[in-house]
Coordinates of C-alpha atoms in Angstrom, one line a residue:
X1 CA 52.3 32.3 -99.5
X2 CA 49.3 32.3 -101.9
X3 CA 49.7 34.8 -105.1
X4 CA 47.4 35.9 -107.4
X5 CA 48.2 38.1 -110.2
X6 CA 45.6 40.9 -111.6
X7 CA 45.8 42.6 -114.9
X8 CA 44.5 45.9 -115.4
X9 CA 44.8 46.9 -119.1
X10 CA 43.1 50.8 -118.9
X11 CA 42.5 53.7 -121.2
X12 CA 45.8 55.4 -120.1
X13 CA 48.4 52.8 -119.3
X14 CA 48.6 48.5 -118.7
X15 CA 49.4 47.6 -115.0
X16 CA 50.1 44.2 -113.4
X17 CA 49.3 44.3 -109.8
X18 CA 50.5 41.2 -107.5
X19 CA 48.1 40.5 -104.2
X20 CA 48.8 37.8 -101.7
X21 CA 46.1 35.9 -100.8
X22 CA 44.7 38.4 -98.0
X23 CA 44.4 41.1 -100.4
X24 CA 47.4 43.0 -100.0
X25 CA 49.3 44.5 -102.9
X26 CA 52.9 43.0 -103.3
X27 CA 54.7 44.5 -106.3
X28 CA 53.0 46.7 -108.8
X29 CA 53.8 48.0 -112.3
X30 CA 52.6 50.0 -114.9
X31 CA 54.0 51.0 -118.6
X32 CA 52.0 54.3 -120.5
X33 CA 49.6 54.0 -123.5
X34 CA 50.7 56.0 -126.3
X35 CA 47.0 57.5 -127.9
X36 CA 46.3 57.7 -131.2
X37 CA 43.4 60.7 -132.8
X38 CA 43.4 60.2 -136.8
X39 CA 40.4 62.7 -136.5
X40 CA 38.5 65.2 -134.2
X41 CA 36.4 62.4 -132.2
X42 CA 38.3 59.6 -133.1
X43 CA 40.4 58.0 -130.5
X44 CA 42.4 54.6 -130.9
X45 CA 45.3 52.5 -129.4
X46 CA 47.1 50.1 -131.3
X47 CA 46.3 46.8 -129.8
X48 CA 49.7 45.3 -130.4
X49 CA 51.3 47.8 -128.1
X50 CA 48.4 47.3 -125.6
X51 CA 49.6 43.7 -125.5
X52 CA 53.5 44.4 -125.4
X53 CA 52.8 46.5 -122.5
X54 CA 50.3 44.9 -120.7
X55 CA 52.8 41.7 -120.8
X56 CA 56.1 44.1 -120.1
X57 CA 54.4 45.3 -116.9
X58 CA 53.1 40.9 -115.8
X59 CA 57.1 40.1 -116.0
X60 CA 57.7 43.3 -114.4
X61 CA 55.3 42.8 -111.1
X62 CA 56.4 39.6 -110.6
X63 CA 60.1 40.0 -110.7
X64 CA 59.4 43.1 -108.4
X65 CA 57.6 40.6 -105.9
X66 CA 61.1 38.3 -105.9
X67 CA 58.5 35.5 -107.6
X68 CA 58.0 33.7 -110.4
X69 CA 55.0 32.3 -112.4
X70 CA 55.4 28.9 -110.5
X71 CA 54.0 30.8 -107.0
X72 CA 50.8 32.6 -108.8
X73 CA 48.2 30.7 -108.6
X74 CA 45.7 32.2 -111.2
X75 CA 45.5 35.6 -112.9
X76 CA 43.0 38.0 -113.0
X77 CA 42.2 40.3 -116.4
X78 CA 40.5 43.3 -116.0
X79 CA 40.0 45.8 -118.8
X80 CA 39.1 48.9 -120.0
X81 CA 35.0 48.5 -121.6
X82 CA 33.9 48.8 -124.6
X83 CA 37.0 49.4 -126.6
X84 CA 36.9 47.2 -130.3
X85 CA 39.4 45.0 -131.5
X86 CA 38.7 43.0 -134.7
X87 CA 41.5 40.8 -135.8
X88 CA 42.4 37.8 -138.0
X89 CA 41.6 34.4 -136.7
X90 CA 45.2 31.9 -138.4
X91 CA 47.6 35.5 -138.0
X92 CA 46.4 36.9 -134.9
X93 CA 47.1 40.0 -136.7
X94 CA 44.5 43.0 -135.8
X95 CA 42.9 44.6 -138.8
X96 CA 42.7 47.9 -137.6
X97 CA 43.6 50.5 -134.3
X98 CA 41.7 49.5 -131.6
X99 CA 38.5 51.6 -131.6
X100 CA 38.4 53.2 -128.3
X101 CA 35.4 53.6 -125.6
X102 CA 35.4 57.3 -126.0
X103 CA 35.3 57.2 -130.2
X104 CA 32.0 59.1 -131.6
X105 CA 32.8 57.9 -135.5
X106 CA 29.4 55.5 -135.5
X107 CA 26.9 57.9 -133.9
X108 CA 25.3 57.9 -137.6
X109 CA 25.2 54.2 -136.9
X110 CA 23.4 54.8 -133.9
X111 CA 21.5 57.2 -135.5
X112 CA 20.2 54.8 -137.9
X113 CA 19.0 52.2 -135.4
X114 CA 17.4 55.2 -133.7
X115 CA 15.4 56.4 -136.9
X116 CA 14.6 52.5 -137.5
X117 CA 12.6 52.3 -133.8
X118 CA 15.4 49.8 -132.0
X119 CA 15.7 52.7 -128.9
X120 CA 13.2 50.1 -127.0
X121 CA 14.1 46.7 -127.6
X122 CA 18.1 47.3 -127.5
X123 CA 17.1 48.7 -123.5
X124 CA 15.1 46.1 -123.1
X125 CA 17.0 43.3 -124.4
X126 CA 20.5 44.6 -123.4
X127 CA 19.8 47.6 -120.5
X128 CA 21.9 50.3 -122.5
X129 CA 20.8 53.3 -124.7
X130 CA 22.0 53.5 -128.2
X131 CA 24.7 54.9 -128.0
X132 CA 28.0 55.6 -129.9
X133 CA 30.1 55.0 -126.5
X134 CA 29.0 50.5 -127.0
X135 CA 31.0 48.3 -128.7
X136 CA 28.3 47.3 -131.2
X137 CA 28.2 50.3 -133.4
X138 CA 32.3 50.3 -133.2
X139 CA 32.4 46.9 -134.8
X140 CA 30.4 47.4 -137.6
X141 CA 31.5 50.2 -138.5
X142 CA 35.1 48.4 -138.8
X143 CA 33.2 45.5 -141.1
X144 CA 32.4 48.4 -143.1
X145 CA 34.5 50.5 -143.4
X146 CA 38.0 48.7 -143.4
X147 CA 38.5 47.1 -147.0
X148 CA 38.0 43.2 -147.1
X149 CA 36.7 43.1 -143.8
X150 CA 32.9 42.2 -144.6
X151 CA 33.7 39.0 -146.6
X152 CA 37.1 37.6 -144.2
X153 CA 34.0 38.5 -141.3
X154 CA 31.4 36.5 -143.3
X155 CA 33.8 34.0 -144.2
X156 CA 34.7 33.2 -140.5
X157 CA 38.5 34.3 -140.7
X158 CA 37.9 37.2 -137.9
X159 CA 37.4 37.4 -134.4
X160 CA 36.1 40.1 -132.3
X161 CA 36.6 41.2 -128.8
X162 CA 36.5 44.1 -126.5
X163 CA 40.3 44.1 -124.3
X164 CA 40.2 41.4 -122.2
X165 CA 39.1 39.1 -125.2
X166 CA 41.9 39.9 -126.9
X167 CA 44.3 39.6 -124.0
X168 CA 43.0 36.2 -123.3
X169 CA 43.9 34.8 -127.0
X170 CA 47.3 36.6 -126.8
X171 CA 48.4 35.0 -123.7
X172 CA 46.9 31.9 -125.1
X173 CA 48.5 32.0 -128.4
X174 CA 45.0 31.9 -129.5
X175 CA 43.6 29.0 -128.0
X176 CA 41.1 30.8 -126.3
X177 CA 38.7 33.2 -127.8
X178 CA 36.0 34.2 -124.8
X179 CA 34.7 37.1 -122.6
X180 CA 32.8 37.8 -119.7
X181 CA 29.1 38.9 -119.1
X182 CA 30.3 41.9 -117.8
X183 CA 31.9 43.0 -120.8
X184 CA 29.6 41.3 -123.2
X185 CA 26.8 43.6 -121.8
X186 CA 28.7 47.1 -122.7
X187 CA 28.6 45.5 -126.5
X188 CA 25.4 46.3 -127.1
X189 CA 24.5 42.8 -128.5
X190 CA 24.3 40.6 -126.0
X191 CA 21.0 39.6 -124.3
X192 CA 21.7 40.4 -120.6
X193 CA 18.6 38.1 -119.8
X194 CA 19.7 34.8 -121.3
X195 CA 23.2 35.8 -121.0
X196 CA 23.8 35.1 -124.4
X197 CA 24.4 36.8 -127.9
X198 CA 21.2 38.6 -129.4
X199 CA 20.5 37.0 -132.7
X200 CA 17.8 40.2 -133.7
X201 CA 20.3 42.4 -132.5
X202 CA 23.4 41.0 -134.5
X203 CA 21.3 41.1 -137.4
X204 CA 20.5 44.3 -136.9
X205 CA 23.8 45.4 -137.3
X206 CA 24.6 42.8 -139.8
X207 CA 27.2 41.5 -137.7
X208 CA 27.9 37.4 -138.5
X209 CA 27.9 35.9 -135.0
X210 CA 30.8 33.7 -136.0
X211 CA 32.4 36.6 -135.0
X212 CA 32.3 36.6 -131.2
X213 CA 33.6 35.4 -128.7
X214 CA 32.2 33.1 -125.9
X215 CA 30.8 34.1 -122.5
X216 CA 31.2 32.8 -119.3
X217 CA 30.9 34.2 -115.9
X218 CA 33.3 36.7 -114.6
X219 CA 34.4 34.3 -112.4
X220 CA 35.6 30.9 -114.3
X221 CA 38.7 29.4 -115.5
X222 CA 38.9 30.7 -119.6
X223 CA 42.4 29.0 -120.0
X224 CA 46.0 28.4 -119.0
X225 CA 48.5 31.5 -120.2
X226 CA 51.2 29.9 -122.5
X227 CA 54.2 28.7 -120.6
X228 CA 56.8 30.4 -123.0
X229 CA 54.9 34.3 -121.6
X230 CA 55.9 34.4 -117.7
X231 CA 57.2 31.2 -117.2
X232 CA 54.7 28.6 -116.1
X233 CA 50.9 28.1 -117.2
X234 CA 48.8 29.9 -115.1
X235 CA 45.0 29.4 -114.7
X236 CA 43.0 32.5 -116.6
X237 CA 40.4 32.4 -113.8
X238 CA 38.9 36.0 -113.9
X239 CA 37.4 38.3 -116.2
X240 CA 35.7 41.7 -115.6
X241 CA 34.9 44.9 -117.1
X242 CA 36.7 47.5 -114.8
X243 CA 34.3 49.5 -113.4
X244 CA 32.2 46.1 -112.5
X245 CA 35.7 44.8 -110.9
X246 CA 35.7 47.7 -109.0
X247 CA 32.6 47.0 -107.7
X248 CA 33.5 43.5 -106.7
X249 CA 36.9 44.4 -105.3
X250 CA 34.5 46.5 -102.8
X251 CA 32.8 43.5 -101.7
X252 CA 29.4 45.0 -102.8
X253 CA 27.9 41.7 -103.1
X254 CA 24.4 42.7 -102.4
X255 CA 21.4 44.5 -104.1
X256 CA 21.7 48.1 -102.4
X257 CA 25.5 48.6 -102.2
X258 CA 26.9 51.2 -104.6
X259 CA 30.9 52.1 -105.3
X260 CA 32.3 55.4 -106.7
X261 CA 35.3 55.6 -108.9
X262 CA 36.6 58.9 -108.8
X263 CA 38.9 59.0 -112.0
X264 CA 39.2 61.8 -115.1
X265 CA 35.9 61.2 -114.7
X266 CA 33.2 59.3 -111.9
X267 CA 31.6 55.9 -112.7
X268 CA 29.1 55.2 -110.0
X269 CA 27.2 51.2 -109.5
X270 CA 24.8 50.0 -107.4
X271 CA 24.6 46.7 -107.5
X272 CA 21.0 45.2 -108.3
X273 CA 21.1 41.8 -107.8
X274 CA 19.4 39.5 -109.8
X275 CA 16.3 41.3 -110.7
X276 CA 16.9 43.3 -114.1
X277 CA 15.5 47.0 -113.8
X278 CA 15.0 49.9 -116.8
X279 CA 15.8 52.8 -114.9
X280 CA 13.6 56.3 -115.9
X281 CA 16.1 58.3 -114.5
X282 CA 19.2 59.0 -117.0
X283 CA 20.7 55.2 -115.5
X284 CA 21.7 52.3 -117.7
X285 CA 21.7 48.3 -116.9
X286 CA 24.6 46.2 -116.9
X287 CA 25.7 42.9 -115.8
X288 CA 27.7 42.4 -112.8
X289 CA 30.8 40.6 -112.2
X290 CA 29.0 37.1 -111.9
X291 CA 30.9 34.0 -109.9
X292 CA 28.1 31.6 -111.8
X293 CA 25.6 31.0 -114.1
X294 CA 23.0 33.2 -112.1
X295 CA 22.5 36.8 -113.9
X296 CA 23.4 39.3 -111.5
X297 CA 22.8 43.2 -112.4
X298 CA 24.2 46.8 -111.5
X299 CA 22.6 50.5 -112.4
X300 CA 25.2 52.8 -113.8
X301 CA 25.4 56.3 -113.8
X302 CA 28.8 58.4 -115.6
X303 CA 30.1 61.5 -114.9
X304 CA 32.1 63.0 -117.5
X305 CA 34.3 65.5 -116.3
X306 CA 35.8 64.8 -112.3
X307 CA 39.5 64.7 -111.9
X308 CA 39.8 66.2 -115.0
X309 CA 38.5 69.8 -113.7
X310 CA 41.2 69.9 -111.7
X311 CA 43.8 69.2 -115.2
X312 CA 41.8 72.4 -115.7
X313 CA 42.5 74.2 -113.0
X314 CA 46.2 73.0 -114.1
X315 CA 46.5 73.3 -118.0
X316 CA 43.5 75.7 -118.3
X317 CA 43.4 78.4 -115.6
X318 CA 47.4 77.3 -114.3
X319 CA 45.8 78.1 -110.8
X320 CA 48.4 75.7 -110.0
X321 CA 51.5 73.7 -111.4
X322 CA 50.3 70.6 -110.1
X323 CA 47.0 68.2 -109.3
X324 CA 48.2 67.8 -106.0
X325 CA 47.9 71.2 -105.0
X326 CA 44.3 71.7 -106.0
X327 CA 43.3 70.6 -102.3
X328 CA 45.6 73.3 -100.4
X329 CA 44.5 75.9 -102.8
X330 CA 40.8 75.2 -102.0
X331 CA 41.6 75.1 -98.3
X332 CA 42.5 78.8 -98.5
X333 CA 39.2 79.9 -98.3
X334 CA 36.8 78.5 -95.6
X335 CA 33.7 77.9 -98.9
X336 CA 33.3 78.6 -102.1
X337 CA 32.0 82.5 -101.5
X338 CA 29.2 81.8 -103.4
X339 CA 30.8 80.2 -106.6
X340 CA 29.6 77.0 -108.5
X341 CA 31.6 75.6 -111.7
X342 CA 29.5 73.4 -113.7
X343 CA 32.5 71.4 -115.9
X344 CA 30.4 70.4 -118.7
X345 CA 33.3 70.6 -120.9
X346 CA 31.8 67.7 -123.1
X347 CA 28.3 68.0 -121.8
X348 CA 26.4 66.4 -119.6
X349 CA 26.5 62.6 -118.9
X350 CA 23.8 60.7 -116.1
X351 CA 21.6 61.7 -115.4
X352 CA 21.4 64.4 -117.5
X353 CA 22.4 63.5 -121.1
X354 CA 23.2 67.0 -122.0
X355 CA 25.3 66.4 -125.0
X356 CA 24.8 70.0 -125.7
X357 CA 25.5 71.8 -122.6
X358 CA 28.8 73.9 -121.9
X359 CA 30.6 74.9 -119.1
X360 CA 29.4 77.5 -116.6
X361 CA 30.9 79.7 -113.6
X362 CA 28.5 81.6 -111.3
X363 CA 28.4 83.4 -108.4
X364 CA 31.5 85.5 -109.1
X365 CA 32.0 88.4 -107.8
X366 CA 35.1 91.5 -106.3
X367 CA 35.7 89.3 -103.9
X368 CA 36.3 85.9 -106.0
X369 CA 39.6 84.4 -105.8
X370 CA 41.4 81.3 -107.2
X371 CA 41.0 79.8 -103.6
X372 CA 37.2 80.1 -104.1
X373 CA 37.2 78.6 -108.1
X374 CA 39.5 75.8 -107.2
X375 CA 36.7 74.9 -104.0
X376 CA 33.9 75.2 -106.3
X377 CA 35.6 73.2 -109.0
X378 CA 36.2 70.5 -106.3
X379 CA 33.0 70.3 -105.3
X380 CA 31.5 70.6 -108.6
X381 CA 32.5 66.5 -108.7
X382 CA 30.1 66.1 -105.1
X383 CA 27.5 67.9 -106.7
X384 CA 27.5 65.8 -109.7
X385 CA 27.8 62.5 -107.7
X386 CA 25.2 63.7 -105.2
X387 CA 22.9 64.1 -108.6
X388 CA 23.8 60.5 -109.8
X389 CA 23.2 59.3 -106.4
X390 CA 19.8 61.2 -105.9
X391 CA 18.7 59.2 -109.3
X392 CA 20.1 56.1 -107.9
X393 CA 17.7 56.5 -104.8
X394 CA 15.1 57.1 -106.9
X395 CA 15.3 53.9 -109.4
X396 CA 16.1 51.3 -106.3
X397 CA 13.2 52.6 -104.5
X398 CA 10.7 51.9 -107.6
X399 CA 12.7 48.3 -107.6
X400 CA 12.2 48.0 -104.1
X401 CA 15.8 48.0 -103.6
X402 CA 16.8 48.7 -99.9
X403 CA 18.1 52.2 -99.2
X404 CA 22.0 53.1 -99.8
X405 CA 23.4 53.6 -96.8
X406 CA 27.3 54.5 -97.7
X407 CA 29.6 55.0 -100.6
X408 CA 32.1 52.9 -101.1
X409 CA 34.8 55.1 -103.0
X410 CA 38.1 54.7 -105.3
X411 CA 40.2 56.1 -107.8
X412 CA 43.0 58.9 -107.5
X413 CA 40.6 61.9 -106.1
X414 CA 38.9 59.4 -103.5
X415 CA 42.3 60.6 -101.6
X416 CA 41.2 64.3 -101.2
X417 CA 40.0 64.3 -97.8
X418 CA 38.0 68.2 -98.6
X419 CA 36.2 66.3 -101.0
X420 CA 35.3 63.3 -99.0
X421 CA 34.0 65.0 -96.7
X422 CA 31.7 67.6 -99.0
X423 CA 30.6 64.3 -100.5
X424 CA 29.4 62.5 -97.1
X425 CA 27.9 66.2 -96.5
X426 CA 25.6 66.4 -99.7
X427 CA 24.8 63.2 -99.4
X428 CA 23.8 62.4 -95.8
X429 CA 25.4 59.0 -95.8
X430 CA 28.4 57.9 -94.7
X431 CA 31.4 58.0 -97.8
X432 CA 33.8 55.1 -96.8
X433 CA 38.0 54.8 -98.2
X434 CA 39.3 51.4 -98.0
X435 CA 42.6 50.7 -97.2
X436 CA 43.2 48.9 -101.1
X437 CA 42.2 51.8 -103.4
X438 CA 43.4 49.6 -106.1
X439 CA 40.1 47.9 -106.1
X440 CA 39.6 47.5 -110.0
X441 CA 42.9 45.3 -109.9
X442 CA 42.0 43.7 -106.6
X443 CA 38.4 42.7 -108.1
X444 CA 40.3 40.8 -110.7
X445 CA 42.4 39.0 -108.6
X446 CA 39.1 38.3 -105.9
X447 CA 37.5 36.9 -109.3
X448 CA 40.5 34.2 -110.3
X449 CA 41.0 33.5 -106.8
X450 CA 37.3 32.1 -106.3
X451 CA 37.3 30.0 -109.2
X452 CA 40.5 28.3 -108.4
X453 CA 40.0 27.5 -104.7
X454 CA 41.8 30.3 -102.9
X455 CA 38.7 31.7 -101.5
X456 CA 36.1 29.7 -100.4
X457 CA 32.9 32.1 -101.1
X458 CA 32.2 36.2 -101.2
X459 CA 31.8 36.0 -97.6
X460 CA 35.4 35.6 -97.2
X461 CA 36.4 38.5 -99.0
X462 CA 34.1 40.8 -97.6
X463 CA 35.7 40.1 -94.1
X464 CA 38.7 41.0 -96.0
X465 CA 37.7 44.3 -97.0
X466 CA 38.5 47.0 -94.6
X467 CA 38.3 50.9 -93.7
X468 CA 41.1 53.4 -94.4
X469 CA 38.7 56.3 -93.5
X470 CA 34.9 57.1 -92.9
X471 CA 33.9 60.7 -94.1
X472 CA 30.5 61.2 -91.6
X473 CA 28.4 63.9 -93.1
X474 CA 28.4 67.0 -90.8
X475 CA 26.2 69.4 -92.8
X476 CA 22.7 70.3 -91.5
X477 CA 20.5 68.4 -94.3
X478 CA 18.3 71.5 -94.9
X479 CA 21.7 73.6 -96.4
X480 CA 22.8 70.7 -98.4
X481 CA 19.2 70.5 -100.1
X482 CA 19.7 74.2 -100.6
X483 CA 23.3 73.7 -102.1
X484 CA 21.9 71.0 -104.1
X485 CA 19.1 73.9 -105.6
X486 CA 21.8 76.1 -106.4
X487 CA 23.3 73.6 -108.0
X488 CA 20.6 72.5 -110.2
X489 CA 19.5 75.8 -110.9
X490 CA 23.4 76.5 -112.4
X491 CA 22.9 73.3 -114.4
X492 CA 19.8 74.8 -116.2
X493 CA 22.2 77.7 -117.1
X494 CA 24.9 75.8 -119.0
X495 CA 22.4 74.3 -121.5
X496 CA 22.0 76.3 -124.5

């Protein structure tokens, strides 16, 4: 029996997953990570603990598959984006917390670059807006803020990395120091053209470039992990960012084929191919998971608030004592009676970028019940996907990008049939479940697996894919256009 092992180090916890060779899970484990907020929109993790766990949870999956090290035959990392570590190149000691993806401490960075006119060459050059949320603005804000840090960076004693960098040197002991495009691109200084770091842009924020780490495609053996961690050395042979791991453990392979994550909150891609495009419709450019030297793109759009409406419904409203019983409270009711929530708790992400806007129920009235606000705040995540997906059309159709014709969909709401099905209804395509919903993980493993031999091309894993359910849309399209109106029209509501 073949065995590959995927690590999937997120915002919330470290996993190990181990897959057999036709894609089937085998053992799985997973250890909590603890979060650390020094400061109102400051969020960290200690990347010491993210290693202890992520490595608890390895030795943990494989003693729960009744294996050892000497049966995998590579690993897979995939990682949480973004997220900053900085740490000293002879200690391997970090400098700092981890800054994490959803930190806001450098948006005065980013408004600098802003106010200094770099809004058009950073999208060109990189596909991403300035934003607070990239890794860029994280790191120098650690080079200038954390005492010393500036002359050990310009002195070549640190190293930088988002997660999976920082996993690989761990498991290492520091012989490697490298990335993936994937997660080079969501730094905001890397060139997503050349595939390589952006001199211009490292200067611009004064960033030495002995500091980073090298790139290679997603798919590519980085390294062997140390003997003395699990047991044996294992090949290193995949690296993605999750979200573009996700979209490879779909088997979207082609330009047209988009995935939905359905997590705390939605992260949609369509995969692009390899022709970069700027969206004008609230999108940003990334790379793909790439298996060679080829550039290979995706369009991204995020939703900010999905699964976590229905933490609302628990911690907020306590409509019920449990996620799991937001579905049989919302089937209660036969619709919503007239009642949209917009959960714009935090604003508006894609394609709105409504920093500013704030939540909103209408539609209530005498006859209003908690059946009809849990529905609405279930389908509040369609209507919000439909609206990412509606710009989506609209961005591969100026890139002459053939029409979506089905969602491939994940993460822990992808299992609530009610919304499934309002999904395929809005959108009037198909919304398809595979039986692995552990598709970020099974990316990872897909990724090592290619690059070391166990499968022969993408073509073999898409015949490996398969279908756990296919939500057909039953609405007429004429009401879901209408539902969409409504929708829109509570949307201009919540923006002050």
């Amino acid at each position: 029996m073949t065995y590959l092992l995927a690590l999937d180090q997120g915002t919330s916890s470290s996993r190990s997953v181990v897959f057999d060779g036709n894609g089937h899970i085998h053992a799985l484990a997973q250890r909590e990570l603890p979060q650390i907020f020094p400061k109102p929109g400051w969020v960290e993790h200690d990347p010491l603990e993210i290693w202890r766990t992520q490595l608890a949870t390895a030795r943990e999956a494989l003693a729960k598959a009744g294996i050892t090290a000497h049966d995998v035959r590579a690993l897979g990392i995939t990682n949480q984006r973004e997220t900053t570590v900085v740490w000293n190149r002879d200690t391997g000691q970090p400098i700092h917390s981890a800054i994490v993806w959803q930190d806001r401490r450098s948006e005065a960075i980013c408004a600098e670059l802003r106010a200094r006119g770099l809004t058009t060459v950073i999208q060109a050059k990189t596909g991403l807006l300035i934003d607070a949320y990239f890794s860029g603005s994280k790191l120098k804000w650690l080079l200038d803020n954390i005492p010393g840090a500036r002359r050990q960076a310009d002195n070549g004693e640190l190293a930088f990395g988002t997660v999976d960098s920082w996993l690989i040197w761990q498991l290492t002991h520091g012989a490697v120091h490298a990335t993936d495009v994937s997660n080079a691109s969501r730094t905001m200084l890397f060139n997503v053209h050349s595939n390589q770091w952006d001199e211009e842009l490292l200067n611009a924020l004064d960033i030495p470039a002995s500091l980073m780490p090298a790139v290679k495609p997603s798919s590519a053996v980085y390294g062997e992990v140390h003997p003395d961690l699990l047991g044996a050395a294992i090949p290193i042979g995949g690296v993605a960012g999750d979200q573009q791991s996700a979209l490879f453990g779909q088997a979207c392979f082609t330009p047209g084929m988009v995935k939905n994550t359905y997590g705390t909150g939605c992260f949609m891609l369509m995969h692009t191919g390899p022709s970069f495009h700027t969206s004008t419709n609230g999108l940003i450019t990334s790379s793909a998971a790439q298996t060679a030297s080829q550039a290979e793109f995706v369009m991204e759009g995020s939703v900010f608030v999905a699964g976590a409406v229905v933490q609302w419904l628990r911690d907020g409203l306590h409509a019920i004592s449990s996620s799991s019983e937001a579905q049989a409270l919302a089937e209660t009711v036969p619709d919503s009676g007239g009642v949209i929530v917009v959960p714009a708790f935090t604003g508006l992400g894609a394609p709105y970028w409504k920093p500013d806007a704030r939540g909103a129920m209408l539609g209530l009235s005498r006859g209003t019940t908690l059946g009809h606000i849990a529905r609405a705040s279930l389908e509040s995540i369609a209507f919000q996907c439909t609206a990412l997906l509606q710009a989506m059309r609209r961005d591969a159709l100026q890139a002459g990008i053939s029409a979506v014709t089905e969602l491939r969909v994940d993460g822990g709401a992808s299992v609530n049939n009610l919304l499934m099905q309002f999904q395929a209804d809005l959108l009037g395509i198909p919304v398809v479940r595979p039986m692995v919903t552990e598709t970020t993980a099974l990316g990872a493993a897909y990724l090592a697996g290619l690059s070391t031999g166990v499968f022969k091309n993408t073509h073999e894993l898409s015949a490996q894919w398969q279908v756990e359910r296919r939500f057909e849309p039953r609405m007429a399209p004429h009401l879901a256009a209408d539902l969409m109106e409504r929708w829109e029209h509570a949307v201009r509501q919540t923006i002050l």
